[in-house]
Tab-separated table of C-alpha atoms in Angstrom:
chain	number	residue	atom	x	y	z
A	1	UNK	CA	65.284	22.606	72.460
A	2	UNK	CA	64.724	24.933	75.399
A	3	UNK	CA	61.025	25.141	74.584
A	4	UNK	CA	60.678	21.357	74.389
A	5	UNK	CA	62.074	21.150	77.921
A	6	UNK	CA	59.463	23.446	79.435
A	7	UNK	CA	57.020	22.084	81.962
A	8	UNK	CA	54.103	23.459	83.903
A	9	UNK	CA	53.657	22.802	87.601
A	10	UNK	CA	52.690	19.191	88.282
A	11	UNK	CA	54.196	17.738	85.104
A	12	UNK	CA	56.988	15.149	85.396
A	13	UNK	CA	60.591	15.984	84.562
A	14	UNK	CA	60.556	13.514	81.676
A	15	UNK	CA	57.541	13.360	79.400
A	16	UNK	CA	56.631	10.646	76.939
A	17	UNK	CA	58.026	11.574	73.505
A	18	UNK	CA	55.391	12.006	70.798
A	19	UNK	CA	55.521	12.129	67.022
A	20	UNK	CA	53.972	15.059	65.090
A	21	UNK	CA	50.338	14.446	64.169
A	22	UNK	CA	51.092	14.462	60.429
A	23	UNK	CA	53.898	11.881	60.821
A	24	UNK	CA	51.523	9.173	62.023
A	25	UNK	CA	50.010	6.640	59.645
A	26	UNK	CA	46.772	7.765	58.019
A	27	UNK	CA	44.152	5.015	57.909
A	28	UNK	CA	42.220	6.368	54.933
A	29	UNK	CA	44.686	6.058	52.064
A	30	UNK	CA	42.091	7.076	49.482
A	31	UNK	CA	41.526	10.394	51.259
A	32	UNK	CA	45.265	11.030	51.308
A	33	UNK	CA	45.531	10.312	47.572
A	34	UNK	CA	42.769	12.816	46.836
A	35	UNK	CA	44.550	15.453	48.916
A	36	UNK	CA	47.791	14.748	47.049
A	37	UNK	CA	46.099	15.305	43.672
A	38	UNK	CA	44.526	18.562	44.873
A	39	UNK	CA	47.830	19.849	46.187
A	40	UNK	CA	49.693	18.750	43.050
A	41	UNK	CA	47.413	20.895	40.889
A	42	UNK	CA	47.537	23.932	43.141
A	43	UNK	CA	51.303	23.994	43.776
A	44	UNK	CA	53.292	22.983	40.678
A	45	UNK	CA	56.424	24.825	41.832
A	46	UNK	CA	56.836	22.783	45.055
A	47	UNK	CA	59.254	19.842	45.090
A	48	UNK	CA	57.807	16.320	45.015
A	49	UNK	CA	58.956	15.465	48.551
A	50	UNK	CA	57.461	18.682	49.907
A	51	UNK	CA	54.245	17.969	48.011
A	52	UNK	CA	53.997	14.538	49.603
A	53	UNK	CA	54.574	15.959	53.083
A	54	UNK	CA	52.016	18.721	52.661
A	55	UNK	CA	49.522	16.376	51.019
A	56	UNK	CA	49.627	14.234	54.140
A	57	UNK	CA	48.808	17.301	56.242
A	58	UNK	CA	45.986	18.138	53.817
A	59	UNK	CA	44.609	14.637	54.341
A	60	UNK	CA	44.493	15.188	58.079
A	61	UNK	CA	42.834	18.573	57.691
A	62	UNK	CA	40.141	17.076	55.468
A	63	UNK	CA	39.178	14.544	58.146
A	64	UNK	CA	37.345	15.280	61.433
A	65	UNK	CA	39.176	15.071	64.751
A	66	UNK	CA	38.439	12.092	66.975
A	67	UNK	CA	37.092	8.560	66.605
A	68	UNK	CA	33.348	8.156	66.041
A	69	UNK	CA	31.575	6.416	68.907
A	70	UNK	CA	30.542	2.824	68.140
A	71	UNK	CA	27.940	1.388	70.562
A	72	UNK	CA	29.136	-2.124	69.706
A	73	UNK	CA	32.664	-1.287	70.878
A	74	UNK	CA	32.688	-2.300	74.546
A	75	UNK	CA	36.290	-1.230	75.145
A	76	UNK	CA	35.158	2.278	76.053
A	77	UNK	CA	32.977	0.827	78.801
A	78	UNK	CA	35.506	-1.697	80.043
A	79	UNK	CA	38.650	0.473	80.123
A	80	UNK	CA	39.441	2.593	83.170
A	81	UNK	CA	40.631	6.203	82.942
A	82	UNK	CA	42.150	8.640	85.377
A	83	UNK	CA	40.335	11.649	83.923
A	84	UNK	CA	37.129	11.958	81.883
A	85	UNK	CA	36.642	15.185	79.925
A	86	UNK	CA	33.259	16.087	78.459
A	87	UNK	CA	33.286	18.718	75.735
A	88	UNK	CA	34.760	19.883	72.452
A	89	UNK	CA	37.124	22.478	71.096
A	90	UNK	CA	40.734	23.506	71.530
A	91	UNK	CA	40.315	24.299	75.232
A	92	UNK	CA	39.074	20.776	76.075
A	93	UNK	CA	41.819	19.025	74.110
A	94	UNK	CA	44.488	21.349	75.522
A	95	UNK	CA	43.548	20.423	79.088
A	96	UNK	CA	43.430	16.743	78.119
A	97	UNK	CA	46.835	16.886	76.394
A	98	UNK	CA	48.479	18.501	79.430
A	99	UNK	CA	47.035	15.818	81.706
A	100	UNK	CA	48.088	13.084	79.283
A	101	UNK	CA	51.661	14.383	79.161
A	102	UNK	CA	51.631	14.419	82.979
A	103	UNK	CA	50.988	10.677	83.004
A	104	UNK	CA	47.206	10.611	83.392
A	105	UNK	CA	45.135	8.297	81.224
A	106	UNK	CA	42.455	10.562	79.765
A	107	UNK	CA	39.320	10.077	77.698
A	108	UNK	CA	37.630	12.965	75.881
A	109	UNK	CA	33.941	12.453	75.092
A	110	UNK	CA	32.368	14.877	72.637
A	111	UNK	CA	28.733	15.072	71.516
A	112	UNK	CA	29.888	16.589	68.205
A	113	UNK	CA	31.006	14.678	65.122
A	114	UNK	CA	34.231	16.709	65.056
A	115	UNK	CA	35.971	17.679	68.309
A	116	UNK	CA	37.475	20.738	66.599
A	117	UNK	CA	33.895	22.113	66.319
A	118	UNK	CA	34.429	22.902	62.623
A	119	UNK	CA	31.450	22.665	60.295
A	120	UNK	CA	31.654	21.194	56.794
A	121	UNK	CA	29.469	21.642	53.715
A	122	UNK	CA	29.222	18.106	52.396
A	123	UNK	CA	29.201	17.652	48.655
A	124	UNK	CA	26.158	15.827	47.315
A	125	UNK	CA	27.202	12.631	45.543
A	126	UNK	CA	24.390	12.748	42.956
A	127	UNK	CA	24.940	16.401	42.092
A	128	UNK	CA	26.591	17.255	38.777
A	129	UNK	CA	27.921	20.585	40.047
A	130	UNK	CA	30.801	20.850	42.476
A	131	UNK	CA	30.687	23.372	45.287
A	132	UNK	CA	33.747	25.582	45.687
A	133	UNK	CA	33.709	25.042	49.455
A	134	UNK	CA	32.664	21.385	49.548
A	135	UNK	CA	34.355	19.477	52.402
A	136	UNK	CA	36.255	22.595	53.499
A	137	UNK	CA	36.195	22.965	57.318
A	138	UNK	CA	34.649	26.230	58.547
A	139	UNK	CA	35.678	27.672	61.885
A	140	UNK	CA	32.353	28.900	63.260
A	141	UNK	CA	33.872	29.999	66.588
A	142	UNK	CA	36.710	32.176	65.253
A	143	UNK	CA	39.540	30.527	67.174
A	144	UNK	CA	41.762	33.580	67.544
A	145	UNK	CA	44.765	33.439	69.876
A	146	UNK	CA	45.800	36.482	71.924
A	147	UNK	CA	49.054	37.296	73.749
A	148	UNK	CA	50.882	34.925	71.410
A	149	UNK	CA	54.273	35.491	73.060
A	150	UNK	CA	52.815	34.172	76.326
A	151	UNK	CA	50.671	31.455	74.775
A	152	UNK	CA	53.536	29.715	72.998
A	153	UNK	CA	55.278	28.577	76.182
A	154	UNK	CA	51.931	27.365	77.549
A	155	UNK	CA	51.192	25.404	74.372
A	156	UNK	CA	54.659	23.835	74.150
A	157	UNK	CA	54.201	21.370	77.078
A	158	UNK	CA	51.041	20.032	75.438
A	159	UNK	CA	52.231	20.050	71.814
A	160	UNK	CA	55.994	19.412	71.873
A	161	UNK	CA	57.120	16.419	69.834
A	162	UNK	CA	60.426	14.743	69.009
A	163	UNK	CA	61.048	17.193	66.168
A	164	UNK	CA	59.094	20.349	67.003
A	165	UNK	CA	58.384	22.288	70.182
A	166	UNK	CA	54.960	23.270	68.840
A	167	UNK	CA	54.007	19.929	67.329
A	168	UNK	CA	54.027	21.323	63.793
A	169	UNK	CA	51.551	24.092	64.644
A	170	UNK	CA	52.256	27.648	63.502
A	171	UNK	CA	50.352	30.898	63.952
A	172	UNK	CA	49.714	33.771	61.552
A	173	UNK	CA	49.088	37.309	62.774
A	174	UNK	CA	45.653	38.662	61.842
A	175	UNK	CA	45.584	41.871	59.805
A	176	UNK	CA	48.469	43.730	58.200
A	177	UNK	CA	50.825	46.605	58.933
A	178	UNK	CA	48.648	48.930	56.849
A	179	UNK	CA	45.574	48.477	59.049
A	180	UNK	CA	47.480	48.289	62.341
A	181	UNK	CA	46.840	44.513	62.484
A	182	UNK	CA	43.096	45.014	62.857
A	183	UNK	CA	41.359	41.917	64.165
A	184	UNK	CA	37.828	42.864	65.286
A	185	UNK	CA	34.983	45.229	64.472
A	186	UNK	CA	32.495	46.199	67.175
A	187	UNK	CA	29.145	47.895	66.677
A	188	UNK	CA	27.645	49.255	69.896
A	189	UNK	CA	24.160	50.829	69.527
A	190	UNK	CA	24.209	54.523	70.389
A	191	UNK	CA	27.936	54.683	71.136
A	192	UNK	CA	28.968	58.347	71.113
A	193	UNK	CA	25.441	59.554	70.215
A	194	UNK	CA	22.135	60.211	71.939
A	195	UNK	CA	20.339	57.762	69.661
A	196	UNK	CA	20.284	53.985	70.220
A	197	UNK	CA	18.933	53.052	66.779
A	198	UNK	CA	20.921	50.781	64.478
A	199	UNK	CA	21.374	53.665	62.027
A	200	UNK	CA	23.432	55.541	64.604
A	201	UNK	CA	25.947	52.733	65.138
A	202	UNK	CA	29.503	53.679	64.203
A	203	UNK	CA	31.683	50.550	63.960
A	204	UNK	CA	34.849	50.563	66.041
A	205	UNK	CA	37.886	48.761	64.632
A	206	UNK	CA	40.140	47.122	67.222
A	207	UNK	CA	43.766	46.582	66.267
A	208	UNK	CA	47.200	46.192	67.837
A	209	UNK	CA	47.608	49.874	68.732
A	210	UNK	CA	46.932	48.968	72.357
A	211	UNK	CA	45.178	50.551	75.356
A	212	UNK	CA	46.652	54.023	74.826
A	213	UNK	CA	45.070	54.314	71.363
A	214	UNK	CA	41.723	53.163	72.739
A	215	UNK	CA	41.988	55.734	75.541
A	216	UNK	CA	42.671	58.461	72.954
A	217	UNK	CA	39.559	57.373	71.046
A	218	UNK	CA	37.481	57.501	74.240
A	219	UNK	CA	38.789	61.001	74.991
A	220	UNK	CA	38.227	62.313	71.467
A	221	UNK	CA	34.864	60.701	70.662
A	222	UNK	CA	33.228	59.694	73.941
A	223	UNK	CA	33.990	62.594	76.281
A	224	UNK	CA	36.523	60.816	78.480
A	225	UNK	CA	39.556	62.553	80.005
A	226	UNK	CA	42.820	62.464	78.113
A	227	UNK	CA	45.599	60.051	79.158
A	228	UNK	CA	48.916	61.326	80.476
A	229	UNK	CA	52.081	61.798	78.469
A	230	UNK	CA	54.082	58.763	77.415
A	231	UNK	CA	57.353	60.683	77.918
A	232	UNK	CA	58.782	62.632	80.834
A	233	UNK	CA	60.099	66.208	80.771
A	234	UNK	CA	63.467	65.024	79.428
A	235	UNK	CA	61.847	63.205	76.515
A	236	UNK	CA	62.490	59.749	77.931
A	237	UNK	CA	59.813	57.063	77.662
A	238	UNK	CA	57.678	56.879	80.795
A	239	UNK	CA	57.700	53.252	81.965
A	240	UNK	CA	55.349	53.819	84.913
A	241	UNK	CA	51.935	52.839	83.589
A	242	UNK	CA	50.111	54.589	86.424
A	243	UNK	CA	51.650	57.926	85.390
A	244	UNK	CA	50.282	57.443	81.866
A	245	UNK	CA	46.666	57.285	83.029
A	246	UNK	CA	46.276	61.039	83.471
A	247	UNK	CA	42.563	61.949	83.493
A	248	UNK	CA	41.514	58.919	81.431
A	249	UNK	CA	39.022	56.686	83.256
A	250	UNK	CA	39.082	54.213	80.344
A	251	UNK	CA	42.862	53.761	80.551
A	252	UNK	CA	42.665	53.429	84.340
A	253	UNK	CA	40.015	50.741	83.891
A	254	UNK	CA	42.146	48.861	81.352
A	255	UNK	CA	45.187	48.988	83.651
A	256	UNK	CA	43.126	47.594	86.560
A	257	UNK	CA	41.879	44.767	84.334
A	258	UNK	CA	45.455	44.019	83.286
A	259	UNK	CA	46.529	43.634	86.920
A	260	UNK	CA	43.623	41.282	87.660
A	261	UNK	CA	44.291	39.240	84.523
A	262	UNK	CA	47.982	38.723	85.355
A	263	UNK	CA	47.083	35.702	87.492
A	264	UNK	CA	44.755	34.032	84.986
A	265	UNK	CA	47.309	31.525	83.630
A	266	UNK	CA	48.339	30.297	87.096
A	267	UNK	CA	44.699	30.116	88.173
A	268	UNK	CA	43.535	27.893	85.325
A	269	UNK	CA	46.600	25.638	85.454
A	270	UNK	CA	46.001	25.143	89.191
A	271	UNK	CA	42.694	23.513	88.240
A	272	UNK	CA	44.676	20.766	86.496
A	273	UNK	CA	47.738	20.541	88.731
A	274	UNK	CA	47.796	21.392	92.401
A	275	UNK	CA	50.238	24.259	92.915
A	276	UNK	CA	52.410	24.175	96.082
A	277	UNK	CA	51.396	27.755	96.891
A	278	UNK	CA	48.956	30.014	95.099
A	279	UNK	CA	50.267	33.399	94.038
A	280	UNK	CA	48.585	36.632	95.093
A	281	UNK	CA	47.741	37.335	91.444
A	282	UNK	CA	46.053	33.919	91.148
A	283	UNK	CA	43.990	34.599	94.289
A	284	UNK	CA	42.887	37.987	92.911
A	285	UNK	CA	41.789	36.360	89.655
A	286	UNK	CA	39.938	33.699	91.648
A	287	UNK	CA	37.937	36.446	93.371
A	288	UNK	CA	37.058	37.796	89.929
A	289	UNK	CA	35.598	34.439	88.858
A	290	UNK	CA	32.862	34.635	91.509
A	291	UNK	CA	31.764	38.197	90.770
A	292	UNK	CA	29.681	39.579	87.882
A	293	UNK	CA	31.297	42.025	85.465
A	294	UNK	CA	28.535	44.568	86.066
A	295	UNK	CA	29.800	45.244	89.620
A	296	UNK	CA	33.226	46.209	88.326
A	297	UNK	CA	31.853	48.300	85.464
A	298	UNK	CA	29.381	50.230	87.621
A	299	UNK	CA	31.897	51.005	90.388
A	300	UNK	CA	34.820	51.970	88.148
A	301	UNK	CA	32.907	53.758	85.370
A	302	UNK	CA	29.834	55.325	87.024
A	303	UNK	CA	29.761	58.682	85.198
A	304	UNK	CA	30.071	57.999	81.475
A	305	UNK	CA	27.566	55.454	80.083
A	306	UNK	CA	29.302	55.439	76.690
A	307	UNK	CA	32.642	54.351	78.188
A	308	UNK	CA	30.839	51.749	80.292
A	309	UNK	CA	28.998	50.367	77.239
A	310	UNK	CA	32.192	50.221	75.194
A	311	UNK	CA	34.145	48.370	77.891
A	312	UNK	CA	31.238	45.962	78.376
A	313	UNK	CA	31.151	45.246	74.632
A	314	UNK	CA	34.910	44.675	74.357
A	315	UNK	CA	34.862	42.515	77.490
A	316	UNK	CA	32.015	40.324	76.181
A	317	UNK	CA	32.661	40.091	72.422
A	318	UNK	CA	31.161	36.651	71.791
A	319	UNK	CA	28.858	36.023	74.748
A	320	UNK	CA	25.167	36.695	74.249
A	321	UNK	CA	24.962	37.738	77.903
A	322	UNK	CA	24.564	40.995	79.778
A	323	UNK	CA	27.413	42.113	82.111
A	324	UNK	CA	25.433	41.089	85.208
A	325	UNK	CA	25.340	37.513	83.828
A	326	UNK	CA	29.020	37.429	82.856
A	327	UNK	CA	31.903	36.468	85.113
A	328	UNK	CA	34.234	39.343	85.854
A	329	UNK	CA	37.179	37.004	85.163
A	330	UNK	CA	36.002	36.322	81.605
A	331	UNK	CA	35.360	40.041	81.167
A	332	UNK	CA	38.892	41.152	82.138
A	333	UNK	CA	40.522	38.342	80.131
A	334	UNK	CA	38.588	39.311	77.000
A	335	UNK	CA	39.326	42.999	77.550
A	336	UNK	CA	43.071	42.407	77.867
A	337	UNK	CA	43.101	40.133	74.819
A	338	UNK	CA	41.157	42.519	72.582
A	339	UNK	CA	43.342	45.524	73.484
A	340	UNK	CA	46.721	43.765	73.441
A	341	UNK	CA	49.541	45.408	71.496
A	342	UNK	CA	50.252	41.980	69.973
A	343	UNK	CA	46.861	41.894	68.297
A	344	UNK	CA	45.421	38.480	67.470
A	345	UNK	CA	46.860	35.423	65.775
A	346	UNK	CA	45.262	32.420	64.084
A	347	UNK	CA	46.514	28.817	63.882
A	348	UNK	CA	47.650	27.921	60.373
A	349	UNK	CA	45.223	25.247	59.222
A	350	UNK	CA	42.573	26.503	61.637
A	351	UNK	CA	41.359	24.837	64.837
A	352	UNK	CA	41.202	21.476	63.087
A	353	UNK	CA	44.992	21.434	62.666
A	354	UNK	CA	45.513	22.486	66.289
A	355	UNK	CA	43.005	19.903	67.535
A	356	UNK	CA	44.574	17.142	65.411
A	357	UNK	CA	47.938	17.918	67.014
A	358	UNK	CA	46.483	17.849	70.544
A	359	UNK	CA	44.426	14.701	69.892
A	360	UNK	CA	47.525	12.966	68.525
A	361	UNK	CA	49.391	13.646	71.776
A	362	UNK	CA	46.454	12.313	73.809
A	363	UNK	CA	46.232	9.094	71.781
A	364	UNK	CA	49.992	8.490	71.845
A	365	UNK	CA	49.793	8.722	75.648
A	366	UNK	CA	47.187	5.888	75.694
A	367	UNK	CA	44.213	8.254	75.845
A	368	UNK	CA	41.142	8.412	73.620
A	369	UNK	CA	39.131	11.099	71.834
A	370	UNK	CA	35.623	9.858	71.060
A	371	UNK	CA	33.021	11.808	69.066
A	372	UNK	CA	29.275	11.541	68.480
A	373	UNK	CA	28.622	10.495	72.064
A	374	UNK	CA	25.197	11.032	73.600
A	375	UNK	CA	26.445	12.190	76.965
A	376	UNK	CA	23.116	11.703	78.744
A	377	UNK	CA	22.788	8.152	77.433
A	378	UNK	CA	26.397	7.341	78.288
A	379	UNK	CA	26.206	8.700	81.840
């Protein structure tokens, strides 16, 4: 109940109540029946009422998110909206859902057939063989969630419904206790060697051991200084992070990135809702958005090219861009996420479930989510 009452700056005290996405009526009854049969066969030990509830969720997950654009439908042209959002993915729908809950009438226009950006292998109707993965949504972007303890209270204002603070969405931690909740594998050419060939690449596994473990790796394998002790002379845990840095340039770099990233949430929310006063942390993060990551890397890590390459790789895990083409803000946010002691989590049901929940909130607040739109033609 406390979570459902949370608001972000700019949102009204009372928000329009919404039903969970799986509680709404499904238009395609045939698709729901198919999902029910599939679930019945795979879960014989589940009660009939639970089977029916889960089958309805399966039906939603088997259908794309959004309404396909129909050129003959003139309502899209004739209706007026407060906010128009162009794009796809969880981030677009999250921003739209927050604005919708704040009383704005929003319209999301996506050039993709599925706003969740999932890809599907369609089963050929004339084929006699059935594919194991036919019609199963594939997450091609790897929608991992970091800092889950912080993300949940940011997601609640957009997802909360009459029965659930998270709109029926749950998250599963990636990895297991045995592997330290490993979530990513990086291969940096020449890391720790004098050879930059692919044969010399030694994969680095990132898990939830945190910055201190990464600093120990840098000291042991990459010639960096060792971090300071985590306990004082009396054996008590040292809570001052600056004292833990010791001679480790990598740990000092990670701590600096953490301080810059502390204002990221306030900064991005201020783009949606005007904050009365901007915090110092938000202003620092704003300065990071207009600077390339290469400036920060070169000034803070000038002596050890291996440490610099590793931090650049962790800070740009999915971008096919060099550090001088990457925003420093994106770099520090990625770096803090990849080295978090919480590891990474993944939405149960994938991004399609999360996007269905967000799209449901938007539509219940009189907004629209339209797919297959040729943005150039529309504009």
